[in-house]
Short mmCIF file of C-alpha atoms in Angstrom, two decimals:
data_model
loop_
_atom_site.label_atom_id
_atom_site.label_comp_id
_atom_site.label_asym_id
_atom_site.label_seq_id
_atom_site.Cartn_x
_atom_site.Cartn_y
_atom_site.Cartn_z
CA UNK A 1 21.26 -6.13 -18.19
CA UNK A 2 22.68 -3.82 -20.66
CA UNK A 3 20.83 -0.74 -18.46
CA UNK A 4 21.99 -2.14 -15.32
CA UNK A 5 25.68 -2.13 -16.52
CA UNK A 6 25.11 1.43 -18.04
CA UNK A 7 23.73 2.74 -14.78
CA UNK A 8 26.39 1.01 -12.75
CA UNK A 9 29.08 2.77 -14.68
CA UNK A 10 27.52 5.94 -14.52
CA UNK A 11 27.32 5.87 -10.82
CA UNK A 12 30.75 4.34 -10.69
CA UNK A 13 32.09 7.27 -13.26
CA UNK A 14 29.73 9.73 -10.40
CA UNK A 15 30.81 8.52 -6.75
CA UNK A 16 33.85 5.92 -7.27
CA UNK A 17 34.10 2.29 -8.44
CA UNK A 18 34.44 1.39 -4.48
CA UNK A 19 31.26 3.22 -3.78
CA UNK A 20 29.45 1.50 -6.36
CA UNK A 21 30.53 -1.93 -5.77
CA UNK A 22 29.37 -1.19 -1.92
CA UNK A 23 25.86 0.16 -2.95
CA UNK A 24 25.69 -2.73 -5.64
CA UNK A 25 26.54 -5.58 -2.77
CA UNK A 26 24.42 -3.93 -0.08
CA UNK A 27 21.17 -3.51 -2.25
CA UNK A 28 21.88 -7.39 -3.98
CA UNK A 29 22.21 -8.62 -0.13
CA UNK A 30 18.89 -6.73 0.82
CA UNK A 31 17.25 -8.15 -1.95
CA UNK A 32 18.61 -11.73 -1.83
CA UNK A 33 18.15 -12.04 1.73
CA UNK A 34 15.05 -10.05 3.17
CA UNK A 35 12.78 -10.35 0.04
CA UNK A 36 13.92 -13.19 -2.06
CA UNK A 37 14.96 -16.11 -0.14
CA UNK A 38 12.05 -15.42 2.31
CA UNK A 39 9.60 -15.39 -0.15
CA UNK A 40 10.61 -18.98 -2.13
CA UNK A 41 10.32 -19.92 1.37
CA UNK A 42 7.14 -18.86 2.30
CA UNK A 43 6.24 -20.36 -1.97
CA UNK A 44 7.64 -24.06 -0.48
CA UNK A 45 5.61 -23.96 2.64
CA UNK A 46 2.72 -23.27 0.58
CA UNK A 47 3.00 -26.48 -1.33
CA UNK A 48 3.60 -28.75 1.50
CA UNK A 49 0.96 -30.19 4.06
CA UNK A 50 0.59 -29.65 7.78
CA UNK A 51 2.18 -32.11 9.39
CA UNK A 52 3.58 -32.66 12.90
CA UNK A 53 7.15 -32.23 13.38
CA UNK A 54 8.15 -35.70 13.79
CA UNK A 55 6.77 -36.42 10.13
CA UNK A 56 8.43 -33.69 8.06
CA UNK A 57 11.21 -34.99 6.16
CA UNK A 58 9.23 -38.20 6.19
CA UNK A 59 6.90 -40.23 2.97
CA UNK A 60 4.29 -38.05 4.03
CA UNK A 61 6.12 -34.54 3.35
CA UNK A 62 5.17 -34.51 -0.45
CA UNK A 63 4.12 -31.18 -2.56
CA UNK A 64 0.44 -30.76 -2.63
CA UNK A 65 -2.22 -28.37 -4.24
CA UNK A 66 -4.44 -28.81 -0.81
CA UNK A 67 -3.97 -25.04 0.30
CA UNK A 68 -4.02 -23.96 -2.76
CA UNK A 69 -7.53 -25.69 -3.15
CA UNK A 70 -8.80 -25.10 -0.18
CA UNK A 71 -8.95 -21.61 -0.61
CA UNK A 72 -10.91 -21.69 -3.65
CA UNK A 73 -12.82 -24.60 -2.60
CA UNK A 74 -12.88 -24.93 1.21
CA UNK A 75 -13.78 -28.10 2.96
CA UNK A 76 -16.10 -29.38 0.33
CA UNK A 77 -16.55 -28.73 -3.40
CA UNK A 78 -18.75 -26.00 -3.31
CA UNK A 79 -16.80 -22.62 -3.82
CA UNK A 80 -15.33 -21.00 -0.48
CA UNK A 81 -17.22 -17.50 -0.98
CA UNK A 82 -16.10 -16.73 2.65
CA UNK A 83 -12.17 -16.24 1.86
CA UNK A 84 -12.42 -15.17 -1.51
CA UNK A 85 -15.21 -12.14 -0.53
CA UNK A 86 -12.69 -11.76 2.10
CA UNK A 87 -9.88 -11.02 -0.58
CA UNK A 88 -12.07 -8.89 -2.55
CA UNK A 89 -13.61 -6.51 -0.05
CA UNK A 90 -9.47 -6.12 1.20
CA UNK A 91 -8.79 -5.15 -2.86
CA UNK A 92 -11.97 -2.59 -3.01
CA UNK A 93 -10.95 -0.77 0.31
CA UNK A 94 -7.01 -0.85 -0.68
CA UNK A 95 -8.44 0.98 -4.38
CA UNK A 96 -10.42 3.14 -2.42
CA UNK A 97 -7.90 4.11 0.51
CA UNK A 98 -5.54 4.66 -2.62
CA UNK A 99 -7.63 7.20 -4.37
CA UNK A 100 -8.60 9.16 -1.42
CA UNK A 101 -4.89 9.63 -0.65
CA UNK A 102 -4.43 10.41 -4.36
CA UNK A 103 -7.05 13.30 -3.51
CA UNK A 104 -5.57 14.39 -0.49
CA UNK A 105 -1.75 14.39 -2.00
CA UNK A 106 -1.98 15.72 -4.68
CA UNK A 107 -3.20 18.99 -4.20
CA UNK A 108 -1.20 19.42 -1.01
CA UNK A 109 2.12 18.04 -2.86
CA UNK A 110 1.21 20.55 -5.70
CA UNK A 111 1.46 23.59 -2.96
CA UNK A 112 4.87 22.26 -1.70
CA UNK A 113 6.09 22.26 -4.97
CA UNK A 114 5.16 25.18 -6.73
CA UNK A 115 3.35 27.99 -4.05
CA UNK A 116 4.98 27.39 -0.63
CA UNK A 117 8.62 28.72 -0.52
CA UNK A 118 11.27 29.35 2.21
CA UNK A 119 10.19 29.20 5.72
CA UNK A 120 6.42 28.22 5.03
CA UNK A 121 7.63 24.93 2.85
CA UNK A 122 9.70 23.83 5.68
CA UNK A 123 6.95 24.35 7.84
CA UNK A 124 5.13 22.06 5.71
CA UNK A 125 7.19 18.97 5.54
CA UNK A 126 7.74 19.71 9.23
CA UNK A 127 4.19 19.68 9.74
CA UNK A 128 4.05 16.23 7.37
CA UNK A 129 6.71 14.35 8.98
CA UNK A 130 6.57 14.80 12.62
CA UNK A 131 3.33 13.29 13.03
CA UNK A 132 4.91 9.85 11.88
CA UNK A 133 7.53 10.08 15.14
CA UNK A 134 4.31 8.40 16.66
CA UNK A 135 4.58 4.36 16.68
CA UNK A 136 1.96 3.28 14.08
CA UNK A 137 0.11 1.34 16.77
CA UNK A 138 -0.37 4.37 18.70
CA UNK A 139 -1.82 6.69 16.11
CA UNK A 140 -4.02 3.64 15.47
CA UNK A 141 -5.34 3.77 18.34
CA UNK A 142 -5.23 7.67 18.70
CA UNK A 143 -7.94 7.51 15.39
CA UNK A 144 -9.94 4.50 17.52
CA UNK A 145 -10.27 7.31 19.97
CA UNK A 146 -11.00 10.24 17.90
CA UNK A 147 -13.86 8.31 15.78
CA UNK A 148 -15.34 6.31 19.20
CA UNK A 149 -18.70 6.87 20.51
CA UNK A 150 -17.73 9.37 23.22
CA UNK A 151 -14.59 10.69 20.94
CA UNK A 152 -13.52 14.27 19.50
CA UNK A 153 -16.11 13.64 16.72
CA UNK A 154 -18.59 12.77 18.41
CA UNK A 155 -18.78 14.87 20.71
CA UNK A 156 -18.20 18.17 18.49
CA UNK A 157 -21.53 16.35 16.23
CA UNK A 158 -23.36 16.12 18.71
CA UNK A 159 -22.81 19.65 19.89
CA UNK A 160 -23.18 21.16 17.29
CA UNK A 161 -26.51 19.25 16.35
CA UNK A 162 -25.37 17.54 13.31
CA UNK A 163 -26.88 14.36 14.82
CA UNK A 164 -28.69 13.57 17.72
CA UNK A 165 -26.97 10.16 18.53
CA UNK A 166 -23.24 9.05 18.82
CA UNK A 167 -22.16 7.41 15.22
CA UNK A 168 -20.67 3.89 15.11
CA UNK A 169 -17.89 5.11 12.87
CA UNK A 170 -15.96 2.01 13.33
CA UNK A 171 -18.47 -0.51 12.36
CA UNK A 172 -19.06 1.91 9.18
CA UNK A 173 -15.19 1.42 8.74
CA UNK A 174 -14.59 5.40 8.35
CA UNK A 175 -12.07 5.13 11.40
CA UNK A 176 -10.18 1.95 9.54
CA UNK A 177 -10.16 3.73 6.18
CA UNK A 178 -9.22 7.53 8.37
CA UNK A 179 -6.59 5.38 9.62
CA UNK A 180 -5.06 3.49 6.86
CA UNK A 181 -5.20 6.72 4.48
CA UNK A 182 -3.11 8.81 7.21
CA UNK A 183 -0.81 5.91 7.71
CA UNK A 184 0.52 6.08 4.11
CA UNK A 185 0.12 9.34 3.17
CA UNK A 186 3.53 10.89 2.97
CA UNK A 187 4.11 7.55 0.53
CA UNK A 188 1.80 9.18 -1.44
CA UNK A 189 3.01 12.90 -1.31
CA UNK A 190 6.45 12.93 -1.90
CA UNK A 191 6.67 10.89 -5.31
CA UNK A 192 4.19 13.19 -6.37
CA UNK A 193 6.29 15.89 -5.23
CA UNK A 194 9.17 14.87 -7.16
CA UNK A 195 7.51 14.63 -10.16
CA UNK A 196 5.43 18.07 -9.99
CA UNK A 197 8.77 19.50 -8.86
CA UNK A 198 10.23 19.12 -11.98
CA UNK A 199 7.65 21.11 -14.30
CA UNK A 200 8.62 24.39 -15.54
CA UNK A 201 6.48 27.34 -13.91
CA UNK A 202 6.28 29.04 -17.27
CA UNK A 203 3.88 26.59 -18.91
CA UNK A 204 1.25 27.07 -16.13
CA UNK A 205 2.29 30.62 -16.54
CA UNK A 206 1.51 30.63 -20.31
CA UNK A 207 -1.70 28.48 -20.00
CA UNK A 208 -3.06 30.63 -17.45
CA UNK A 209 -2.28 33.89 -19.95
CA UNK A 210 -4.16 31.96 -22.41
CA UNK A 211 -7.21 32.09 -20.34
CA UNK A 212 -6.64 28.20 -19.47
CA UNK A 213 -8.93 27.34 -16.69
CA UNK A 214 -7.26 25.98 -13.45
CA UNK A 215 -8.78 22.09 -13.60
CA UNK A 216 -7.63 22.33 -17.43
CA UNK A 217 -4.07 23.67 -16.62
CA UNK A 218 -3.95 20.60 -14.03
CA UNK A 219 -5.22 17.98 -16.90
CA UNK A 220 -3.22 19.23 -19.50
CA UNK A 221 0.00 20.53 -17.78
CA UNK A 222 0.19 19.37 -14.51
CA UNK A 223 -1.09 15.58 -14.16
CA UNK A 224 1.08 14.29 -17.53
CA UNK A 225 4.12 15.15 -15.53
CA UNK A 226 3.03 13.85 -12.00
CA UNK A 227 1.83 10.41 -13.65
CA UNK A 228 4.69 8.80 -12.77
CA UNK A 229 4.73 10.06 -9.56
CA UNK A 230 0.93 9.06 -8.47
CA UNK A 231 1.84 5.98 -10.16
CA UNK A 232 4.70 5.32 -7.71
CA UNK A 233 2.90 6.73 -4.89
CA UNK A 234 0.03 4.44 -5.88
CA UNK A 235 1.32 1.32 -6.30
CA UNK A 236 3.09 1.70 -2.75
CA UNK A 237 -0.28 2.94 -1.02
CA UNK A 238 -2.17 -0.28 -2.60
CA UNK A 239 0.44 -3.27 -1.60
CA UNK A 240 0.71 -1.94 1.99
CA UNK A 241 -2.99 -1.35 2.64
CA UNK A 242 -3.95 -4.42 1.20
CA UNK A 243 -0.89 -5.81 3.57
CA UNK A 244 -1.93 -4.07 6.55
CA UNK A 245 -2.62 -5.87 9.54
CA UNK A 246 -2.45 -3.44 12.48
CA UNK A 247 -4.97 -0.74 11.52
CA UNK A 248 -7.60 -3.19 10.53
CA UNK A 249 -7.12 -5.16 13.82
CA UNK A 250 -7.18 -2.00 15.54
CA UNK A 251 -9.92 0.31 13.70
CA UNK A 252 -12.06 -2.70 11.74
CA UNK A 253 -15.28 -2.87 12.66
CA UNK A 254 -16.72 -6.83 13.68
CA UNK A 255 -17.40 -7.10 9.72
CA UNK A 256 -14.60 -6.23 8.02
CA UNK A 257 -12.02 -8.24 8.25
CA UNK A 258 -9.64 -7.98 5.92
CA UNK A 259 -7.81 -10.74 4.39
CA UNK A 260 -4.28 -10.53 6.26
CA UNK A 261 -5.99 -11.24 9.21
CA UNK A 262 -7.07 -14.35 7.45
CA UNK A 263 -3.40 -15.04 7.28
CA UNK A 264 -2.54 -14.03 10.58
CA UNK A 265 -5.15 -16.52 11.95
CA UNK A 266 -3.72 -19.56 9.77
CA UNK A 267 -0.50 -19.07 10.73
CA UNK A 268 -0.78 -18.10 15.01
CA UNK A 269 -4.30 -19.10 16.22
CA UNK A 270 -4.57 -22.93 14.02
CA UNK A 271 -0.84 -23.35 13.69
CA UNK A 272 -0.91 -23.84 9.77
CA UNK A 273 2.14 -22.33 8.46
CA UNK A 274 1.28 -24.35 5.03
CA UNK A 275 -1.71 -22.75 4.67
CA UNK A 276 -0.87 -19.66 5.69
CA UNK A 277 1.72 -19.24 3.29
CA UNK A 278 -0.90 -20.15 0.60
CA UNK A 279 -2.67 -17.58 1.58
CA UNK A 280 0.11 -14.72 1.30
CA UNK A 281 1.06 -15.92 -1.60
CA UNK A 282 -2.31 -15.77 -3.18
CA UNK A 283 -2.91 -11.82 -1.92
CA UNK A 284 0.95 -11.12 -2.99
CA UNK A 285 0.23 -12.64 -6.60
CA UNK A 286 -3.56 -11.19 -7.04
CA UNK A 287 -1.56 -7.56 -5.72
CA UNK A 288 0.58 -7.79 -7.86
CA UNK A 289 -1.37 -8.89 -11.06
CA UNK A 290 -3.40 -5.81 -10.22
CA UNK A 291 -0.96 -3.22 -9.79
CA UNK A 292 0.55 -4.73 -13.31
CA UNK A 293 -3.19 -4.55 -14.96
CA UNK A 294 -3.49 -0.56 -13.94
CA UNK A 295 -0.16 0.44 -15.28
CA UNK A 296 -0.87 -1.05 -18.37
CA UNK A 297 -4.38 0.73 -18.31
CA UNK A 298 -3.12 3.93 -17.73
CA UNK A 299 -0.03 3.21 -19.62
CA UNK A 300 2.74 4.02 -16.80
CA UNK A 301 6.09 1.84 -16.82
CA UNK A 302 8.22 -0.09 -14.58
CA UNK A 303 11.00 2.67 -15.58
CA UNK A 304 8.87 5.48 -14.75
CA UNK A 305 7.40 4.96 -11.63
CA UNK A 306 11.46 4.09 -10.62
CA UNK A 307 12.50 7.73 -11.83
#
């Protein structure tokens, strides 16, 4: 609280006192009612069995553990592999989506930062941003095209001899992973950015005179500062892949569902909001204990990745 009040004052001292109170209201609102309220919503639902609408209110609308249980359970005592594989193939592919954007970003946020200057860094974050004009839906689809049987790909493989049959790449999930790592990818370059941004020239400078290698310049130098920034970057990547629910309906192959489409089943094609709720609740908890488990791993704060 004592930070909060500090901040607040020095924003206050910064911009105005009615400035501040009009950020401070607008971001409390935004919080309290899109994220909050929703969510202990969505946390009641879960508790609370399907019933028809003439019986809620009734003796029968009591809290319950059912959803709860029947996702680790299913219909009978036996454990409900089917769900919770579900969950944990959507967790592997949200890691792995993650790190291949931390590949791809970092290098390219390093450039923006540090080599690219004047007219050929605006060219670059032109070149990053305008893509994402596109509706997410349609560059979905745009990636179902280039990785389909008779797409771009395809056709410049087989051309060139590389293979001598048209690869399935959506059943092998490279279009859905293509997809979901594009999709996020300036949500991985920019905190980076920021952070890289910030480092002074003349240590790279130095290590280099030193006779540094480059990949030890980047361990030693570099990546300390941008930790907090691939952190950030990171933890956003993770929660909205494992979240998605376009791309995978779009690009997934017939086995790899992922588990919001679990959810989006419960709640549209069999009508149980209860269990449905149970459901998000479960992936936003597990996401969460996760993201929580790798900070403290690679020892990154709360504070930091807000900087």
């Amino acid at each position: 609280m004592g930070n909060f009040r500090t901040a607040f004052n020095s924003f206050a001292g910064r911009h105005g006192m009615g400035v501040a109170l009009f950020v401070a209201i607008a971001v409390a609102a935004w919080v309290i009612l899109l994220i909050v309220l929703p969510q202990l919503s969505m946390l009641d639902y879960s508790f609370r069995h399907n019933l028809p609408a003439s019986q809620i209110g009734g003796p029968d609308d009591t809290y319950t553990l059912e959803n709860y249980r029947y996702f680790m359970f299913g219909n009978d005592d036996g454990l409900n592999t089917l769900d919770i594989g579900i969950l944990l193939r959507t967790l592997i592919a949200a890691v792995f989506v993650t790190i291949l954007d931390v590949m791809i970003c970092y290098p390219i946020a390093f450039i923006l930062a540090h080599s690219a200057s004047g007219v050929s860094a605006r060219l670059m974050v032109i070149g990053l941003i305008i893509p994402f004009w596109v509706n997410e839906i349609l560059r979905a689809f745009a990636f179902r095209v280039l990785f389909g049987a008779t797409g771009l790909i395809n056709s410049v493989g087989l051309g060139m001899g590389l293979w001598d049959a048209p690869v399935d790449f959506i059943r092998a999930d490279v279009a859905l992973y293509s997809g979901l790592a594009y999709a996020y990818i300036l949500l991985m370059i920019f905190p980076i950015y920021n952070a890289v941004e910030a480092l002074d020239r003349a240590q790279i400078e130095a290590a280099r005179d030193m006779g540094a290698p480059w990949w030890r310049v980047h361990w030693r130098i570099v990546l300390p500062i941008a930790k907090p920034g691939i952190a950030s970057g990171a933890t956003m990547v993770f929660m909205l892949t494992s979240g998605a629910l376009a791309a995978p309906q779009i690009l997934g192959g017939p086995s790899s569902l992922w588990f919001t489409q679990v959810i989006y089943q419960w709640f549209n094609q069999s009508s149980n909001w209860q269990r449905g709720s149970a459901y998000a609740v479960i992936l936003l908890l597990v996401c969460i204990a996760f993201v929580t488990l790798m900070m403290r791993v690679f020892k990154v704060s709360v504070g930091e990745i807000g900087k």
